[in-house]
Amino acid sequence: MELVAFPSTEAEFRACFADEDQCRAYLARLKWPEGFRCAHCGGETAYFLPSKRVVYECARCGRQVSLIAGTIFEQSKKPFALWFRAIFEVTASKQGISAAELHRKLGLGSYQTAWSWLQKIRGAMVRPNREPLSGEVEIDESYVGGPEAGKPGRAAEEKAIVAAAVEKRGRGCGRVRLGLLTSVSASALIGFVQNHLDGGQIAHTDGWRGYAKLGKTGYQHIVSVLSRLDQTAAEVLPRVHLIFSLLKRWILGTHQGSVSLKHLQGYLEEFAFRFNRRHARRITHGAERLLGIAIVTPPRPFWNIVGRSPPQVKARLAALT
Ligand SMILES: [Zn+2]
């Protein structure tokens, strides 16, 4: 079946991606938008090998290529139709979905599978070479996770420093970017800003000294210092404070606060993905975007999914405590 336009309703999505052939054909079109081209001989015709499920063979030279090598689907033996359904569930829901809900909804073999799928899907929420933020941008940082208010001191190692940058669009917000920081030092904060904001743009921060050199780093720097006692930080940088309160509420709500530091970056990516598409008209918009990214996104390293940490990450986590 040739897909003329991406399905726009849940019913259409289910009908379009109901079986393996439909899903595989769609992924093949994403992988080879100009049609198949053999990386070895340049041949332009390939045959699908049904016995191998995900393998195409070049008609000219006979080389075989996997549709899903180097993507989040690699190594999964589960049907594509189930993956498509999971991607729909995660992206269509306004508040996201927990691993337990995904497990129940899809009837996946185990909670663990649902959890690792969620992690992989989050890994496909960042488009490579995405456009930097532009115009005037509010930037701030906050502590996320860890003990709730009123229980100071406990489990301090589970507190993370999260930086946020959000575009000002009139009185509202444009796009947002979030990042996990190792500290609130100038180098960490300026590094975050440089990752997400082109030089020459306007960076609006509070008076924290970590931001002091932004003006000398090629940005127009607006500093709002809390000058009056009755002024709150939320009044000075309202958009970025809104982002932090939504983020914290989402972590406490959908995920019941059970977000470990090791996996926080994935949650931040999911939050930003959903926030940046909040005005999308079609319920399938997020799924379409995510599938496009997924076909070119390498799977996350195993340690990141099972929670083991390579040495440099251990050092980074230790620095957070
Ligand atoms: Zn070939």
XYZ file of C-alpha atoms and ligand atoms in Angstrom:
322
model
C 0.000 0.000 0.000
C 1.418 3.365 -0.981
C 1.113 5.920 1.774
C 0.030 9.223 0.251
C -0.033 11.215 3.468
C 0.866 10.223 6.994
C -2.292 9.099 8.852
C -3.815 11.886 10.895
C -6.070 10.076 13.349
C -5.518 7.153 15.684
C -7.862 4.975 13.639
C -5.998 5.789 10.434
C -2.668 5.171 12.123
C -3.800 1.737 13.294
C -5.154 0.857 9.861
C -2.017 2.050 8.086
C 0.406 0.242 10.352
C -1.599 -2.834 11.214
C 0.835 -5.429 9.950
C 4.507 -6.103 9.407
C 4.561 -5.479 5.666
C 2.987 -2.046 6.020
C 5.343 -0.992 8.810
C 8.423 -2.393 7.091
C 7.537 -0.699 3.809
C 7.127 2.610 5.611
C 10.519 2.265 7.343
C 12.123 1.353 4.007
C 10.733 4.533 2.481
C 12.165 6.541 5.378
C 15.551 4.866 5.027
C 15.676 5.270 1.240
C 13.537 8.349 0.517
C 14.928 8.558 -3.037
C 14.512 4.836 -3.540
C 16.948 2.036 -2.701
C 20.568 2.640 -3.554
C 23.187 0.012 -2.827
C 26.068 1.489 -0.812
C 28.426 -1.012 -2.454
C 27.613 -0.972 -6.176
C 25.092 1.833 -6.563
C 22.414 -0.618 -7.719
C 18.928 0.772 -7.506
C 16.873 -2.371 -7.102
C 16.646 -4.576 -4.039
C 14.610 -7.594 -3.087
C 13.165 -8.068 0.330
C 14.119 -11.394 1.866
C 11.018 -12.500 3.768
C 12.892 -15.249 5.587
C 15.171 -12.666 7.182
C 12.417 -10.241 8.156
C 14.456 -7.029 7.906
C 16.979 -7.756 5.157
C 17.058 -6.468 1.579
C 19.363 -7.860 -1.085
C 20.835 -5.743 -3.872
C 19.643 -7.110 -7.200
C 22.914 -6.264 -8.902
C 25.681 -7.338 -6.504
C 23.802 -9.519 -4.058
C 24.967 -7.632 -0.948
C 22.500 -7.708 1.874
C 21.529 -4.742 3.977
C 19.472 -4.641 7.135
C 16.676 -2.121 7.315
C 17.188 -1.604 11.026
C 20.957 -1.886 11.537
C 22.080 1.174 13.464
C 18.599 2.149 14.609
C 16.621 1.850 17.839
C 14.872 -1.222 16.378
C 18.110 -3.142 15.996
C 18.205 -6.449 17.903
C 14.488 -6.399 18.619
C 12.636 -9.511 17.529
C 9.253 -8.017 18.274
C 6.938 -7.071 15.392
C 7.272 -3.592 13.937
C 3.536 -3.150 14.338
C 4.025 -3.359 18.106
C 6.843 -0.816 17.960
C 4.680 1.554 15.899
C 1.900 1.157 18.427
C 4.301 1.927 21.296
C 5.615 4.995 19.496
C 2.052 6.169 18.967
C 1.143 5.648 22.634
C 4.191 7.575 23.852
C 3.899 10.492 21.433
C 0.123 10.903 21.230
C -0.445 11.143 24.945
C -0.378 14.668 26.331
C 1.327 13.578 29.524
C 3.346 10.680 28.223
C 3.057 7.168 29.517
C 4.884 5.219 32.186
C 6.582 1.898 31.548
C 3.913 0.158 33.627
C 1.124 1.625 31.465
C 2.951 0.774 28.255
C 3.416 -2.772 29.503
C -0.312 -3.094 30.219
C -1.476 -1.447 27.002
C 0.724 -3.403 24.633
C 0.791 -6.690 26.462
C 4.576 -6.733 26.184
C 6.241 -9.771 27.698
C 7.598 -7.952 30.702
C 7.713 -4.626 32.450
C 11.429 -4.630 31.736
C 10.814 -4.758 27.988
C 8.370 -1.856 28.179
C 10.864 0.102 30.209
C 13.725 -0.476 27.778
C 11.464 0.400 24.822
C 10.577 3.686 26.478
C 14.265 4.419 26.924
C 14.952 3.621 23.280
C 12.025 5.702 22.081
C 13.289 8.631 24.168
C 16.624 8.196 22.435
C 14.878 8.994 19.152
C 13.363 12.227 20.402
C 16.333 14.386 19.539
C 16.633 15.229 15.879
C 20.247 15.279 14.703
C 21.345 18.761 13.604
C 18.299 20.443 15.045
C 18.046 24.202 14.729
C 19.440 26.244 17.610
C 17.053 28.404 19.605
C 16.725 31.943 18.353
C 15.692 35.441 19.365
C 15.456 36.243 23.050
C 15.874 33.209 25.288
C 15.316 32.839 29.040
C 17.864 30.584 30.730
C 17.976 29.246 34.265
C 18.843 26.135 36.207
C 17.078 24.181 38.920
C 17.367 21.064 41.058
C 15.183 18.209 39.873
C 14.331 14.888 41.469
C 15.522 13.594 44.794
C 13.740 14.044 48.091
C 10.550 16.021 48.179
C 10.291 19.302 49.992
C 10.373 18.847 53.736
C 12.807 15.960 53.632
C 16.089 17.788 53.277
C 19.375 16.025 53.094
C 18.215 12.539 52.252
C 19.335 10.976 49.010
C 21.091 14.152 47.947
C 22.871 12.137 45.266
C 19.555 11.771 43.451
C 19.224 15.526 42.989
C 20.172 16.673 39.537
C 20.996 20.079 38.181
C 18.915 20.754 35.106
C 19.359 23.773 32.875
C 16.547 25.084 30.709
C 16.484 27.536 27.839
C 13.198 28.710 26.380
C 12.457 31.116 23.563
C 10.336 34.171 24.333
C 7.475 34.416 21.899
C 5.391 37.409 22.874
C 4.090 36.643 26.345
C 4.383 32.923 25.712
C 7.040 30.298 25.096
C 8.608 29.096 21.878
C 10.812 26.021 21.854
C 12.562 24.669 24.918
C 15.827 22.809 25.466
C 16.827 21.037 28.659
C 20.153 19.658 29.768
C 21.623 17.776 32.693
C 24.546 19.689 34.187
C 27.418 18.504 36.352
C 27.574 21.809 38.212
C 26.375 25.402 38.096
C 29.843 26.621 37.203
C 30.392 29.133 34.418
C 31.864 26.495 32.121
C 28.885 24.121 32.552
C 26.294 26.873 32.092
C 28.004 28.568 29.169
C 28.549 25.161 27.566
C 24.820 24.504 27.837
C 23.977 27.885 26.302
C 26.429 27.324 23.451
C 24.881 23.933 22.729
C 21.466 25.428 22.189
C 21.827 29.069 21.222
C 23.716 30.610 18.319
C 26.034 33.525 19.004
C 24.485 36.955 18.642
C 21.173 35.872 20.165
C 19.800 37.373 23.367
C 20.368 35.386 26.560
C 18.238 36.483 29.507
C 19.358 35.166 32.914
C 19.338 36.049 36.572
C 22.361 37.538 38.288
C 24.144 34.259 39.097
C 27.858 34.722 38.477
C 28.013 31.545 36.402
C 26.315 33.519 33.642
C 28.469 36.635 34.035
C 30.649 35.970 31.002
C 27.814 35.309 28.540
C 28.145 38.872 27.239
C 31.794 38.234 26.411
C 30.993 34.895 24.772
C 29.193 36.434 21.834
C 25.685 36.798 23.252
C 23.643 39.840 24.041
C 23.188 39.282 27.730
C 20.244 40.631 29.693
C 20.625 40.200 33.438
C 17.627 40.519 35.726
C 18.671 40.831 39.308
C 16.061 40.337 41.979
C 16.102 43.889 43.156
C 13.025 44.095 45.300
C 12.115 41.869 48.195
C 8.603 41.336 46.894
C 9.850 40.191 43.501
C 10.037 36.466 42.890
C 12.301 34.646 40.473
C 9.163 33.512 38.659
C 8.314 37.129 37.891
C 11.739 37.913 36.529
C 12.082 34.813 34.304
C 8.475 33.610 34.058
C 8.785 31.279 31.075
C 11.697 29.246 32.273
C 10.063 28.941 35.695
C 6.905 27.675 34.060
C 9.008 25.041 32.280
C 10.566 23.848 35.529
C 7.222 23.626 37.277
C 5.693 21.661 34.377
C 8.721 19.378 34.245
C 8.622 18.635 37.967
C 4.872 18.075 37.915
C 5.248 15.672 34.962
C 7.939 13.665 36.735
C 5.819 13.460 39.901
C 2.601 12.755 37.998
C 3.178 10.435 35.070
C 6.259 8.855 36.591
C 5.347 9.124 40.280
C 8.648 10.826 40.942
C 10.554 7.642 40.256
C 13.116 9.038 37.865
C 16.676 8.118 38.598
C 19.510 10.437 37.840
C 21.061 7.907 35.491
C 18.106 8.116 33.145
C 17.064 11.698 33.676
C 18.471 12.945 30.366
C 16.016 10.706 28.493
C 13.099 12.109 30.479
C 14.290 15.640 29.750
C 14.364 14.833 26.049
C 10.859 13.411 26.195
C 9.547 16.468 28.033
C 11.117 18.853 25.493
C 9.921 16.751 22.546
C 6.335 16.913 23.784
C 6.464 20.561 24.844
C 7.895 21.661 21.502
C 5.049 19.931 19.678
C 2.258 21.012 21.993
C 0.479 22.994 19.274
C 0.500 20.178 16.704
C -2.971 19.666 15.241
C -2.633 15.981 14.359
C -2.443 13.420 17.139
C -0.037 11.456 14.935
C 2.388 14.352 14.431
C 4.802 13.217 17.155
C 4.804 9.628 15.887
C 5.650 10.781 12.362
C 8.540 12.911 13.630
C 9.810 10.179 15.910
C 9.775 7.482 13.230
C 11.773 9.819 10.984
C 14.404 10.249 13.684
C 14.307 6.596 14.780
C 15.375 5.237 11.402
C 18.645 7.208 11.646
C 19.205 7.055 15.411
C 21.692 4.557 16.790
C 20.487 2.499 19.728
C 21.664 3.733 23.081
C 24.609 1.914 24.516
C 23.599 -1.014 26.669
C 24.917 0.565 29.870
C 22.553 3.445 29.437
C 19.539 1.184 29.261
C 20.330 -1.185 32.077
C 21.768 1.550 34.233
C 25.392 0.550 34.267
C 27.675 3.501 33.945
C 30.940 3.713 32.067
C 33.750 5.358 34.038
C 33.298 8.891 32.742
C 29.602 8.849 33.575
C 30.335 7.513 37.046
C 32.707 10.423 37.556
C 30.072 12.835 36.306
C 27.451 11.381 38.623
C 29.893 11.501 41.532
C 30.490 15.171 40.764
C 26.773 15.793 41.159
C 26.678 14.738 44.791
Zn 24.805 -3.749 -4.873
